[in-house]
Short mmCIF file of C-alpha atoms in Angstrom, two decimals:
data_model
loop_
_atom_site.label_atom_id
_atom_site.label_comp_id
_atom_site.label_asym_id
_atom_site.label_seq_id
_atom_site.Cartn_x
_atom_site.Cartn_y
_atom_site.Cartn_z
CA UNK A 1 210.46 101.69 119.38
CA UNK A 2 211.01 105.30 120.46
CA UNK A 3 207.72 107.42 118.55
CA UNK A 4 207.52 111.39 118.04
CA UNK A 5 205.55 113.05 120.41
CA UNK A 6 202.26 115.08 118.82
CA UNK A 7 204.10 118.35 117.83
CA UNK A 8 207.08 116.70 116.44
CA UNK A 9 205.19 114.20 114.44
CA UNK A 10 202.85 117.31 113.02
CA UNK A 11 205.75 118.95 112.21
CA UNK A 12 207.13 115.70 110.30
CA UNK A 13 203.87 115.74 108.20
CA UNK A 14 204.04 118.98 106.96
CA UNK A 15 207.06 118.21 105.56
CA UNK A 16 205.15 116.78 103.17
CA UNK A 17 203.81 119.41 100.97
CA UNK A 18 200.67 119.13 98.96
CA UNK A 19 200.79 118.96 95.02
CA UNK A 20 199.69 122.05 93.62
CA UNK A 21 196.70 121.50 91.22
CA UNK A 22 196.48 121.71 87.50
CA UNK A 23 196.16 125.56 86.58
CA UNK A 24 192.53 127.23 86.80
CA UNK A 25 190.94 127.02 83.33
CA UNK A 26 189.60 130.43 83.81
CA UNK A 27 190.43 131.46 80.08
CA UNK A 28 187.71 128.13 79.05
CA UNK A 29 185.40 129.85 81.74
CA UNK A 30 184.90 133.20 80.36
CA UNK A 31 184.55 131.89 76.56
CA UNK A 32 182.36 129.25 78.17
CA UNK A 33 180.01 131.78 79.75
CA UNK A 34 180.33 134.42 77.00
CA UNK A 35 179.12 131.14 74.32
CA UNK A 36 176.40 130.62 76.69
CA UNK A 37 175.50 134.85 76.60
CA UNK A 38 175.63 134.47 72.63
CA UNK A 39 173.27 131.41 73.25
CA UNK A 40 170.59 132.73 75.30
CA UNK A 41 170.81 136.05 73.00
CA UNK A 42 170.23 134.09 70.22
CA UNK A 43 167.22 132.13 72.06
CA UNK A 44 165.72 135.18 72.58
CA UNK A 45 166.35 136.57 68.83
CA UNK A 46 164.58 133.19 67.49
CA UNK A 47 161.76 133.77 69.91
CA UNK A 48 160.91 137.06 69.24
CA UNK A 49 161.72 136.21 65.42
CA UNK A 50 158.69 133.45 65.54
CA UNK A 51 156.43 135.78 68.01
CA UNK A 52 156.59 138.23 64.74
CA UNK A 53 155.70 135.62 62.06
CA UNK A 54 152.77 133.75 64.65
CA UNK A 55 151.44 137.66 64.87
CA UNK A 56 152.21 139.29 61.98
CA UNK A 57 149.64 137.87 59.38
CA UNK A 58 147.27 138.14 62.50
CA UNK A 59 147.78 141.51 62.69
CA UNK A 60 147.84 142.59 58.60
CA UNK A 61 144.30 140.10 58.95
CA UNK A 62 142.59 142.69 61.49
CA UNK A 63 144.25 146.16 59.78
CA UNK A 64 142.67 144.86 56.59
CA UNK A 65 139.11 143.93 58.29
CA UNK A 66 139.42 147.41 59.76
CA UNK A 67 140.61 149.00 56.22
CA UNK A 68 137.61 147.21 55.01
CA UNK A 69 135.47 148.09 57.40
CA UNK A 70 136.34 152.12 57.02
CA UNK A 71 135.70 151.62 53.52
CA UNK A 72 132.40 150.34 53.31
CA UNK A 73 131.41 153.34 56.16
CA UNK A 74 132.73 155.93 53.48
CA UNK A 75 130.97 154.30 50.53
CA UNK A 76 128.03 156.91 49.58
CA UNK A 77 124.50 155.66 48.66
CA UNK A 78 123.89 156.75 45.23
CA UNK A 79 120.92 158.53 45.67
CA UNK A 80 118.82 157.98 43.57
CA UNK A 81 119.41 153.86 43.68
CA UNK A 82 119.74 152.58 40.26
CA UNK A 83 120.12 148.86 39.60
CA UNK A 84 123.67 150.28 37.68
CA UNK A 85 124.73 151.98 41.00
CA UNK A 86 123.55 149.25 43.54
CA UNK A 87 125.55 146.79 40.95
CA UNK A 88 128.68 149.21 41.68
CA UNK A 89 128.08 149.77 44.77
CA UNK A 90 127.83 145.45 45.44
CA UNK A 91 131.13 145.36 43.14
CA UNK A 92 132.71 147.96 45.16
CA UNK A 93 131.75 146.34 49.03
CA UNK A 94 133.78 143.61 50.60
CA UNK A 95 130.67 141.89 51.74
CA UNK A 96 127.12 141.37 50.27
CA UNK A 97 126.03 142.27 53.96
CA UNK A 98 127.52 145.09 54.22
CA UNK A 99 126.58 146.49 50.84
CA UNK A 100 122.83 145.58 52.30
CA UNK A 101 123.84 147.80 56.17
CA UNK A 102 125.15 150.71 53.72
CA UNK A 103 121.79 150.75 51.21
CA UNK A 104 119.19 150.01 54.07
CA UNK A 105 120.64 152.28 56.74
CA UNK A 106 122.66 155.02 54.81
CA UNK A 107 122.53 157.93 57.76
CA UNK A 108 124.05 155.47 60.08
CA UNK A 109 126.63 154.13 57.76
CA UNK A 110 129.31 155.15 59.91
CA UNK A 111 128.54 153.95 62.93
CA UNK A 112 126.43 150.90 61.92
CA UNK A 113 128.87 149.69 59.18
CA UNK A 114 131.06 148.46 61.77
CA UNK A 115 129.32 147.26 64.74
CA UNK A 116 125.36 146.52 64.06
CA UNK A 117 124.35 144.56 60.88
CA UNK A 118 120.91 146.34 59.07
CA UNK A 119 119.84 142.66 58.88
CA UNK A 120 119.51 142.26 62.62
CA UNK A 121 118.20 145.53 63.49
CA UNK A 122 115.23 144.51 60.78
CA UNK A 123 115.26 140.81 62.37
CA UNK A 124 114.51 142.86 66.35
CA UNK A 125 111.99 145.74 64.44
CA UNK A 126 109.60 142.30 62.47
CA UNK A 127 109.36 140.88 66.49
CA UNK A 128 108.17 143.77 67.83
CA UNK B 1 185.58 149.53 102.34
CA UNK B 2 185.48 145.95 101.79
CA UNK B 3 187.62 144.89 98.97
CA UNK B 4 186.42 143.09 96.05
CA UNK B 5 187.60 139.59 96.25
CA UNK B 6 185.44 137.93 93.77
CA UNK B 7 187.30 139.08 90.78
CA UNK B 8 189.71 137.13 88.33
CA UNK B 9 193.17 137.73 89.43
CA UNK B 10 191.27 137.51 93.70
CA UNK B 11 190.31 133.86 92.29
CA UNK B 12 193.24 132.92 91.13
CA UNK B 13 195.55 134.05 94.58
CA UNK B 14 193.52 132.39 96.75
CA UNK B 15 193.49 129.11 93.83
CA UNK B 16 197.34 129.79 94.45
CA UNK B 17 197.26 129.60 97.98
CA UNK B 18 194.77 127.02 98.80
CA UNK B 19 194.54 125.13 95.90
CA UNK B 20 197.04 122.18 96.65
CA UNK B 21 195.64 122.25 100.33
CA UNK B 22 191.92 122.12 98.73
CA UNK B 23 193.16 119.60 96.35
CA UNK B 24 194.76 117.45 99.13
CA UNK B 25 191.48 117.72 101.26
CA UNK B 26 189.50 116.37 98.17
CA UNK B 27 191.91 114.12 97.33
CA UNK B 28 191.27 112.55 100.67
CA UNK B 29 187.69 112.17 100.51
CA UNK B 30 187.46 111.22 96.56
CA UNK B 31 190.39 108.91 96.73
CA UNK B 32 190.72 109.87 93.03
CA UNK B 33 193.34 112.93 92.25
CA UNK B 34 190.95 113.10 88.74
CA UNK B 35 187.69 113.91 90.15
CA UNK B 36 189.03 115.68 93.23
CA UNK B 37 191.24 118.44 90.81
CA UNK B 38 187.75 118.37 88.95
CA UNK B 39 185.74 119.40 92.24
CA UNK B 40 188.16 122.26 93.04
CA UNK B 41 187.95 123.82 89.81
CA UNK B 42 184.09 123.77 89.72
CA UNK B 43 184.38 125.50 92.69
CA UNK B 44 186.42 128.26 91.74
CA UNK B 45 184.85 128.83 88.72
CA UNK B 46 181.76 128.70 90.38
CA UNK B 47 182.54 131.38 93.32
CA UNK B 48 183.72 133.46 90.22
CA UNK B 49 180.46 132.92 88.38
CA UNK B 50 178.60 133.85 91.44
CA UNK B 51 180.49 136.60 93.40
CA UNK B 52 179.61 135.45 96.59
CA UNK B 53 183.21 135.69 98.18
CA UNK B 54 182.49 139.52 99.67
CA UNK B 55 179.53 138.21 102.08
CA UNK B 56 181.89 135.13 103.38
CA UNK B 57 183.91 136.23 106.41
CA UNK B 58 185.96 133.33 106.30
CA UNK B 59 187.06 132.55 102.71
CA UNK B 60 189.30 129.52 103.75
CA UNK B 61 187.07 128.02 105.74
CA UNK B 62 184.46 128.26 103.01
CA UNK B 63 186.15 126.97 100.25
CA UNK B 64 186.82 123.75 102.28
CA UNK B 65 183.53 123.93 102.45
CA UNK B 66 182.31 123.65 99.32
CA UNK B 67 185.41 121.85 98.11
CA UNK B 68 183.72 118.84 100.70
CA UNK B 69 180.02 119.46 99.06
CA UNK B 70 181.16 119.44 95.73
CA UNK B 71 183.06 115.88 96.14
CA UNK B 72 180.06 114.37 98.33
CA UNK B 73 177.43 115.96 96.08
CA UNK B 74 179.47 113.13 92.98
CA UNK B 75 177.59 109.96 93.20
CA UNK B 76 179.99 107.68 93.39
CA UNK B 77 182.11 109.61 95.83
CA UNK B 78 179.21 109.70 98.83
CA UNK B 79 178.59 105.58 98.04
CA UNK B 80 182.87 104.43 97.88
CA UNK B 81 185.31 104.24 100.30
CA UNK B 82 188.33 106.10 99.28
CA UNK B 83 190.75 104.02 97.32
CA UNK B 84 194.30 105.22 97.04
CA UNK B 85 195.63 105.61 94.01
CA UNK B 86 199.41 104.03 93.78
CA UNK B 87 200.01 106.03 90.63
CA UNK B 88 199.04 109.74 91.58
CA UNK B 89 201.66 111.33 94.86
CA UNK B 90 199.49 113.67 96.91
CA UNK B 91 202.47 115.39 98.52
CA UNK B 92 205.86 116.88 97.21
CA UNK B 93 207.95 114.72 100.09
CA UNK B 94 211.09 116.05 102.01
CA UNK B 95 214.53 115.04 100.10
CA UNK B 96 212.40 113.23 97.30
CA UNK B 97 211.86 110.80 99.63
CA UNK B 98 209.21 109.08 97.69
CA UNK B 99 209.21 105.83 99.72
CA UNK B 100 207.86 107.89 102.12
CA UNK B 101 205.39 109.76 100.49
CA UNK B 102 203.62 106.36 99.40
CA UNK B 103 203.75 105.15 102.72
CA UNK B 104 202.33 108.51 104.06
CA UNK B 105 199.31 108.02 101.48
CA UNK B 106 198.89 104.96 102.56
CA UNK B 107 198.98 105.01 106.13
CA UNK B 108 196.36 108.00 104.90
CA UNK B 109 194.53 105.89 103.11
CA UNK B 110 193.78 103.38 106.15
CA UNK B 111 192.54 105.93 108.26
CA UNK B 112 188.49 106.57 108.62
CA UNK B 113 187.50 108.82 106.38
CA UNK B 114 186.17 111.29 108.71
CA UNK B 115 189.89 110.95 110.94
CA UNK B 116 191.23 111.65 107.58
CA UNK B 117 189.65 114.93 107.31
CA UNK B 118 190.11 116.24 110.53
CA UNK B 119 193.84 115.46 110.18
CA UNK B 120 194.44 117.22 106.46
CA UNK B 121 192.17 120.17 107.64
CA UNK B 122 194.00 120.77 110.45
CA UNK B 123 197.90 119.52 109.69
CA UNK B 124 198.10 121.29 106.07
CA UNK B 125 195.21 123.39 105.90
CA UNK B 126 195.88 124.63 109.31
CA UNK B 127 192.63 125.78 110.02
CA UNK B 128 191.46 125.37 113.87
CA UNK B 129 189.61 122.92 115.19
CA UNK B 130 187.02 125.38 115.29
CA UNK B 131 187.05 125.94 111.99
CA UNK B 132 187.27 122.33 111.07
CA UNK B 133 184.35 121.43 113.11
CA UNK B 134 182.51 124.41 110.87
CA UNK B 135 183.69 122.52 107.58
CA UNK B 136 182.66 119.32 108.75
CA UNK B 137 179.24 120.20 110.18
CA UNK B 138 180.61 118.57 113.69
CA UNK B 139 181.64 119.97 116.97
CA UNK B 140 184.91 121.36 118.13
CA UNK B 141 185.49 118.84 120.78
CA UNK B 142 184.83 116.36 118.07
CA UNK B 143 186.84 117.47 115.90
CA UNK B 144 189.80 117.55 118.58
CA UNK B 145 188.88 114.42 119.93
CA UNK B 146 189.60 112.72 115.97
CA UNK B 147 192.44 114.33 115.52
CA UNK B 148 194.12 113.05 118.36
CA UNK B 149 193.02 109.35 117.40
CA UNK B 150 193.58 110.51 113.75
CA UNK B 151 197.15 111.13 114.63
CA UNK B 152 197.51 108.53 116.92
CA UNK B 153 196.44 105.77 114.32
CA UNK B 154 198.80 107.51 111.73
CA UNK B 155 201.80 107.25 113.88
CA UNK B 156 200.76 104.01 114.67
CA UNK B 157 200.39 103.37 110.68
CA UNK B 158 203.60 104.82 109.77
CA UNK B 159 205.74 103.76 112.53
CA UNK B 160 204.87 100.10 113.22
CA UNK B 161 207.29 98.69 111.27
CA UNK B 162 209.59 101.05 110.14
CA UNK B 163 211.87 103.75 111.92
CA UNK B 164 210.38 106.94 109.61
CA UNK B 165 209.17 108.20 112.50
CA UNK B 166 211.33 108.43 114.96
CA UNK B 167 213.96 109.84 112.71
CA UNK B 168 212.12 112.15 110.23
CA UNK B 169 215.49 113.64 108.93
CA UNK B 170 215.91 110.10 106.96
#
């Protein structure tokens, strides 16, 4: 049986012509990518959403100490101390201790208010 | 300048051009027309996703490329032999001869699967053997050297029995 020689038979194959494919669903692409925009967008709106409500009381906690804090330095020792005034002035503090810092060290109320407690400055003064 | 070819209406051309070649190519290694139109439109879509078409120097050569990895990165596909579907033509065949294009598929189907590529790469993707041998991760003469047994085998395949071959016109 006579056969095609190589070029001939090539150029019987491509004859044949190869299905095009199904059209590109590049329309399903672009609303595919822009839902999954909108869904990282919205991942980061929820994080930063729950990053506020983990730190927000946090925060309002330490502007209230600090409130606090500035408060009891500005409190002035009724001079002189009355039972009446070191009632008002307990009434008044946020803490019993540092009603005590204010009354025992009242020049230094400022600056030992916040940072040094009267109590432990006595506690270091008995040892020596 | 080099123009910007990873754009929508870029995509689609070169889907235009290559596609059915790509498609045939995938076909031919998947064995399923389903999974292989699947492949070729992840990989469009993804060279549109990524705009990495500017830095390739040859686009053809790359698509085939990927069309290949996409198919062989499926499961099933890298663990099957190809299977021809009787259902699904591959080709559009010369006077509707539809006898013909079954046969063709099959004869296709018979071949080794790495013949097979070779001989779809080069006879309707009409890329070089060089550029074959890129696709394929093999060497020119390799490539050259199945193709001729590809196309010997096919011949063989197709003309055994019947006269197709030696009058094409039919």
């Amino acid at each position: 049986m006579p056969t095609l020689p190589d070029d001939q038979f090539e150029r019987y194959l491509k004859q044949f012509r190869p299905l095009a494919p199904e059209q590109l669903q590049l329309e399903e692409h672009s609303t595919k990518s822009r839902t999954r925009a909108l869904a990282a967008l919205t991942s980061v709106a929820a994080a930063v959403i729950v990053a506020f409500l983990i730190l927000y009381p946090r925060l309002r906690q330490r502007t209230e100490r600090d409130v606090q804090h500035a408060s009891v330095a500005r409190i002035e020792v009724p001079q002189p101390l009355t039972i009446r005034s070191a009632d008002a002035l307990l009434a008044g503090a946020p803490s019993f201790k540092a009603a005590v810092d204010v009354l025992a060290l009242p020049s230094h109320a400022t600056s030992f208010g916040v940072k040094q407690s009267a109590l432990e400055v006595l506690g270091k003064d008995s040892k020596l | 300048m080099q123009p910007l070819r990873t754009n929508s209406v870029e995509i689609e051309r070169l889907y235009r051009e290559h596609g059915p070649v790509l498609l045939l190519f995938a076909t031919s290694i998947a064995g399923d027309r389903g999974r292989a139109q699947d492949a070729v439109q992840q990989v469009f879509l993804r060279v549109l996703e990524k705009r990495k078409l500017d830095e390739v120097e040859d686009v053809k050569a790359y698509l085939f490329t990927c069309v290949r990895n996409a198919v062989l990165n499926d499961h099933k596909a890298s663990r099957r032999s190809v299977a021809i579907e009787e259902e699904s033509a591959w080709f559009d065949p010369p006077q509707r001869d539809f006898t013909a294009e079954l046969r063709l598929r099959r004869a296709l189907g018979r071949l080794p699967d790495d013949q097979r590529q070779v001989l779809v790469l080069h006879v309707w993707g009409e890329l070089t053997f060089l550029q074959t041998a890129e696709v394929l991760g093999i060497s020119s003469n390799t490539a050259a050297s199945r193709y001729r047994y590809a196309l010997a085998n096919l011949r063989e395949s197709l003309c055994a029995k019947e006269d197709s071959c030696a009058n094409p016109s039919r």
